[in-house]
PDB file of C-alpha atoms in Angstrom:
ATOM      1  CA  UNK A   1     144.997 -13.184  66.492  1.00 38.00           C
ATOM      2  CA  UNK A   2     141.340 -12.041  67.181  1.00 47.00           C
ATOM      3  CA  UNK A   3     139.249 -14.746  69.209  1.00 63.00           C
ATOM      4  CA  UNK A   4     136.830 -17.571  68.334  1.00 81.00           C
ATOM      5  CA  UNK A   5     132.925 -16.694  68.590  1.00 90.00           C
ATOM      6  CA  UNK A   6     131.229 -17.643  71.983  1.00 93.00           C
ATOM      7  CA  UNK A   7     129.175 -20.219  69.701  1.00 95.00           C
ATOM      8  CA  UNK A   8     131.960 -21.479  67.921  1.00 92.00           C
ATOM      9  CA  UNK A   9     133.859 -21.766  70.808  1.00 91.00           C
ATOM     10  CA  UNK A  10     131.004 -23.924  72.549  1.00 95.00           C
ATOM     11  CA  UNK A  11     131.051 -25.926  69.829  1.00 94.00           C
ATOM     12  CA  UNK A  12     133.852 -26.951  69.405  1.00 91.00           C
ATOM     13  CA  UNK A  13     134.580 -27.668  73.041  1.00 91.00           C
ATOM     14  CA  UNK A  14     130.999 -30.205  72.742  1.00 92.00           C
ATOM     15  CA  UNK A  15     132.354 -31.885  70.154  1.00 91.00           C
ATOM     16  CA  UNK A  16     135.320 -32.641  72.078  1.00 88.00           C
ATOM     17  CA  UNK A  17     133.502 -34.598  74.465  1.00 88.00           C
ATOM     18  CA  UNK A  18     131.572 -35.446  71.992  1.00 90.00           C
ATOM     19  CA  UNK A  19     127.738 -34.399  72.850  1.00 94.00           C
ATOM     20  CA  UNK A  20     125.259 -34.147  70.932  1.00 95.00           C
ATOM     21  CA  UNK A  21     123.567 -30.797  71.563  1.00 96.00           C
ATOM     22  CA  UNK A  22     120.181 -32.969  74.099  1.00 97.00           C
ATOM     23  CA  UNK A  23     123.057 -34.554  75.790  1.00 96.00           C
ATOM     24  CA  UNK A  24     123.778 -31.349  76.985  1.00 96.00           C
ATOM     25  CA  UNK A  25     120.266 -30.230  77.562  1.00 97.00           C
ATOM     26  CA  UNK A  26     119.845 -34.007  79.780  1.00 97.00           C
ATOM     27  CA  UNK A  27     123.398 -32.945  82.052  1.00 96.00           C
ATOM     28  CA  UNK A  28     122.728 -29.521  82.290  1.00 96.00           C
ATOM     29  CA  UNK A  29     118.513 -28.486  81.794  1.00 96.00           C
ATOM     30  CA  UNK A  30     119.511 -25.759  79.333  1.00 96.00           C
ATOM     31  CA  UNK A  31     117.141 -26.602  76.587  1.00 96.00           C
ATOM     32  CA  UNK A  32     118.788 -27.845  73.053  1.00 94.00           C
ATOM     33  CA  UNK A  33     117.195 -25.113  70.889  1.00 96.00           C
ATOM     34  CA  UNK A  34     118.990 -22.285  73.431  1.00 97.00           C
ATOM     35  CA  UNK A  35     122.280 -24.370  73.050  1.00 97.00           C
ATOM     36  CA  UNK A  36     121.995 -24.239  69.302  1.00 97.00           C
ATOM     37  CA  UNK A  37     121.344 -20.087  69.584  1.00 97.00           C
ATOM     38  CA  UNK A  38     124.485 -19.847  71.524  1.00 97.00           C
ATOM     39  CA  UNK A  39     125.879 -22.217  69.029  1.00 96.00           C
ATOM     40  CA  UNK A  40     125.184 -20.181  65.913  1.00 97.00           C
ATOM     41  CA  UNK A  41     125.448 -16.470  67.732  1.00 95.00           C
ATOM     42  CA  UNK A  42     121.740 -15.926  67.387  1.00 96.00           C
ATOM     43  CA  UNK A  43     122.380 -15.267  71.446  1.00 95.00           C
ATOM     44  CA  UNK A  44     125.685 -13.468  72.065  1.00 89.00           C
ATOM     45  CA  UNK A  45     125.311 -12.822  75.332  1.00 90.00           C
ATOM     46  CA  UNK A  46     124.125 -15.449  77.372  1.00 94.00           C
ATOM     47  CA  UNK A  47     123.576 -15.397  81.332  1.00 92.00           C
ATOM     48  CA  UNK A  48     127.024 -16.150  83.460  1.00 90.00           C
ATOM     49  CA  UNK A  49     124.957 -19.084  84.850  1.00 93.00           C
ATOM     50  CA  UNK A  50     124.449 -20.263  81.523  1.00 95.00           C
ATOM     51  CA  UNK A  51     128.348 -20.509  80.851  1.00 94.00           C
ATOM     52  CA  UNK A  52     129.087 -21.529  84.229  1.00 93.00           C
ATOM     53  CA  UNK A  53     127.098 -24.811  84.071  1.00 95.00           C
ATOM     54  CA  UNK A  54     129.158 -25.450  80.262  1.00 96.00           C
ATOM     55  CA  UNK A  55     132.175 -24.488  81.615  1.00 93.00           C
ATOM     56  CA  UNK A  56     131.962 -27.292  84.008  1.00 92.00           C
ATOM     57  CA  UNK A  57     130.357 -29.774  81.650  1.00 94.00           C
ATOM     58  CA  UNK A  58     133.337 -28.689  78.940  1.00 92.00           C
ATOM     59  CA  UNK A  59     136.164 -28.437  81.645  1.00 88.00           C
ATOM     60  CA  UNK A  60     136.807 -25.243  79.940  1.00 88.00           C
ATOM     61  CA  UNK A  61     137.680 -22.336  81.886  1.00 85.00           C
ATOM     62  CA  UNK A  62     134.821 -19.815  82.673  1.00 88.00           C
ATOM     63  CA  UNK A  63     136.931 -16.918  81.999  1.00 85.00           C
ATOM     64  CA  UNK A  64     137.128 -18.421  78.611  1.00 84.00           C
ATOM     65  CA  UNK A  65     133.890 -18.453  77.648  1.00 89.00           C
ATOM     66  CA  UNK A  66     132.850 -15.223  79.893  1.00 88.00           C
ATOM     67  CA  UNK A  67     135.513 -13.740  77.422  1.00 86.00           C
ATOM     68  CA  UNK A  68     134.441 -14.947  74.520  1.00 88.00           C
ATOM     69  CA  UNK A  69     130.964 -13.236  75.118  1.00 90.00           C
ATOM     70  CA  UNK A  70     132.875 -10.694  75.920  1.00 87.00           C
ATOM     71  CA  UNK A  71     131.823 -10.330  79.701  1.00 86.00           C
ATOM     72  CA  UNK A  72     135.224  -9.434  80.946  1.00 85.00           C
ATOM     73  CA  UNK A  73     138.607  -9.545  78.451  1.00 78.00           C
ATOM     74  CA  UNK A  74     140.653 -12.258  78.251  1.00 65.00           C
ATOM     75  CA  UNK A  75     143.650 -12.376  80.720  1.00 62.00           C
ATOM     76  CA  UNK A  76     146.732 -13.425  79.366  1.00 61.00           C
ATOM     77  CA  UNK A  77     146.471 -15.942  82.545  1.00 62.00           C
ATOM     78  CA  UNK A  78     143.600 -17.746  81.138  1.00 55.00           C
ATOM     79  CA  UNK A  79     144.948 -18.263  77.600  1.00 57.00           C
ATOM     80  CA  UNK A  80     148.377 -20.244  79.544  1.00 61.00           C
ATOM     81  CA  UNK A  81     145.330 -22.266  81.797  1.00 63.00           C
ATOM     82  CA  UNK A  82     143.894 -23.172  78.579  1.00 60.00           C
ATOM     83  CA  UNK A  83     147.060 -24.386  76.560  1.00 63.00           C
ATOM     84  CA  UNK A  84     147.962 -26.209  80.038  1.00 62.00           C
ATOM     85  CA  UNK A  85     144.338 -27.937  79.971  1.00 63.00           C
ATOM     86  CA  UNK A  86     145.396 -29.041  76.192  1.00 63.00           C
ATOM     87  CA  UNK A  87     148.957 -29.761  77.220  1.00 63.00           C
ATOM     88  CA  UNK A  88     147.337 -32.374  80.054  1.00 60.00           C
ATOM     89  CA  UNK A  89     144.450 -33.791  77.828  1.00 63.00           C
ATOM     90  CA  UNK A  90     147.144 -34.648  75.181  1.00 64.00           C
ATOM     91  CA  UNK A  91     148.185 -37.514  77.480  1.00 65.00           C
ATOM     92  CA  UNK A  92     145.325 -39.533  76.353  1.00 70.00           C
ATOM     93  CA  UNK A  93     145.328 -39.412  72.576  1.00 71.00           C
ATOM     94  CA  UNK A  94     145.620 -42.000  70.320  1.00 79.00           C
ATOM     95  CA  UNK A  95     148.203 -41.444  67.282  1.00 79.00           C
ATOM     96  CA  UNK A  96     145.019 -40.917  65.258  1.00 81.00           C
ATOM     97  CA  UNK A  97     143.565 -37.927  67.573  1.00 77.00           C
ATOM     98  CA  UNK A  98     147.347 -36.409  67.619  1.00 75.00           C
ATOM     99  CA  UNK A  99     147.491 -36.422  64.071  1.00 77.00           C
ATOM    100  CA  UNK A 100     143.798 -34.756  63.523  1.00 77.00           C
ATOM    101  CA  UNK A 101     144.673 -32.454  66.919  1.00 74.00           C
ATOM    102  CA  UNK A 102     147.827 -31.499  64.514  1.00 73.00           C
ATOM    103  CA  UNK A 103     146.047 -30.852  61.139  1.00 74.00           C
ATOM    104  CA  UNK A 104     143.107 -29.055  62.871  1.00 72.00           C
ATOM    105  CA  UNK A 105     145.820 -26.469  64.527  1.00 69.00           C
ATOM    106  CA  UNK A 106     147.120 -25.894  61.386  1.00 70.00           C
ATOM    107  CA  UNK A 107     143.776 -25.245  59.875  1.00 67.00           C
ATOM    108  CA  UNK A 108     142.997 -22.728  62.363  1.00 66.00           C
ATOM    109  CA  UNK A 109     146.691 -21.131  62.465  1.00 67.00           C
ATOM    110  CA  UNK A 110     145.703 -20.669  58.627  1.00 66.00           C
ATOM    111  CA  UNK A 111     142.190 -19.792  58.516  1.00 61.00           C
ATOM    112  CA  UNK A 112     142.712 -16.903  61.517  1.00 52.00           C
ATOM    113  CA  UNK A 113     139.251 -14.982  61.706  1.00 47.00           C
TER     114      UNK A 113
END
């Protein structure tokens, strides 16, 4: 299975908060048209400061995203931290979210890049 974008990757991990892309700018002073870049890959490589400060915001791992612009490769280590981070998260969803949480892993199991 060949990995997600960096922007589609920090994407999808805003909407899970959900922010809107000048939330983001307001919590972490990277300006909203830079986000949206990173967003769309217009910027593929971004600074590790940048994706240290989203990382946090996320609670994603940095190793993710350093991966995903591919910094350094992805350990298999870091793929188990993020299913665990999932795994933990799962404790708060409503039937609703479990349901959608299923479909949308099915979509991507299906639509594999």
């Amino acid at each position: 299975m060949s990995m997600k974008s960096l922007g589609k990757t920090l994407k999808n991990a805003r909407e899970l908060i959900p922010f809107t892309l000048r939330q983001v700018e307001e919590a972490v002073g990277i300006s909203n048209a830079y986000l949206s870049q990173l967003e769309n890959d217009k910027i593929k490589k971004p600074s590790a400061n940048v994706l240290y400060k989203l990382a946090n915001l996320y609670n994603v791992e940095l190793d993710s995203l350093l991966a995903a612009a591919g910094i350094i490769q992805e350990s298999k280590e870091s793929k188990n931290k993020l299913l665990n981070t999932a795994a933990l998260s799962a404790e708060k969803l409503t039937v609703e979210e479990e349901e959608q949480l299923l479909k949308y892993l099915k979509f991507l199991r299906n639509n594999d890049d």
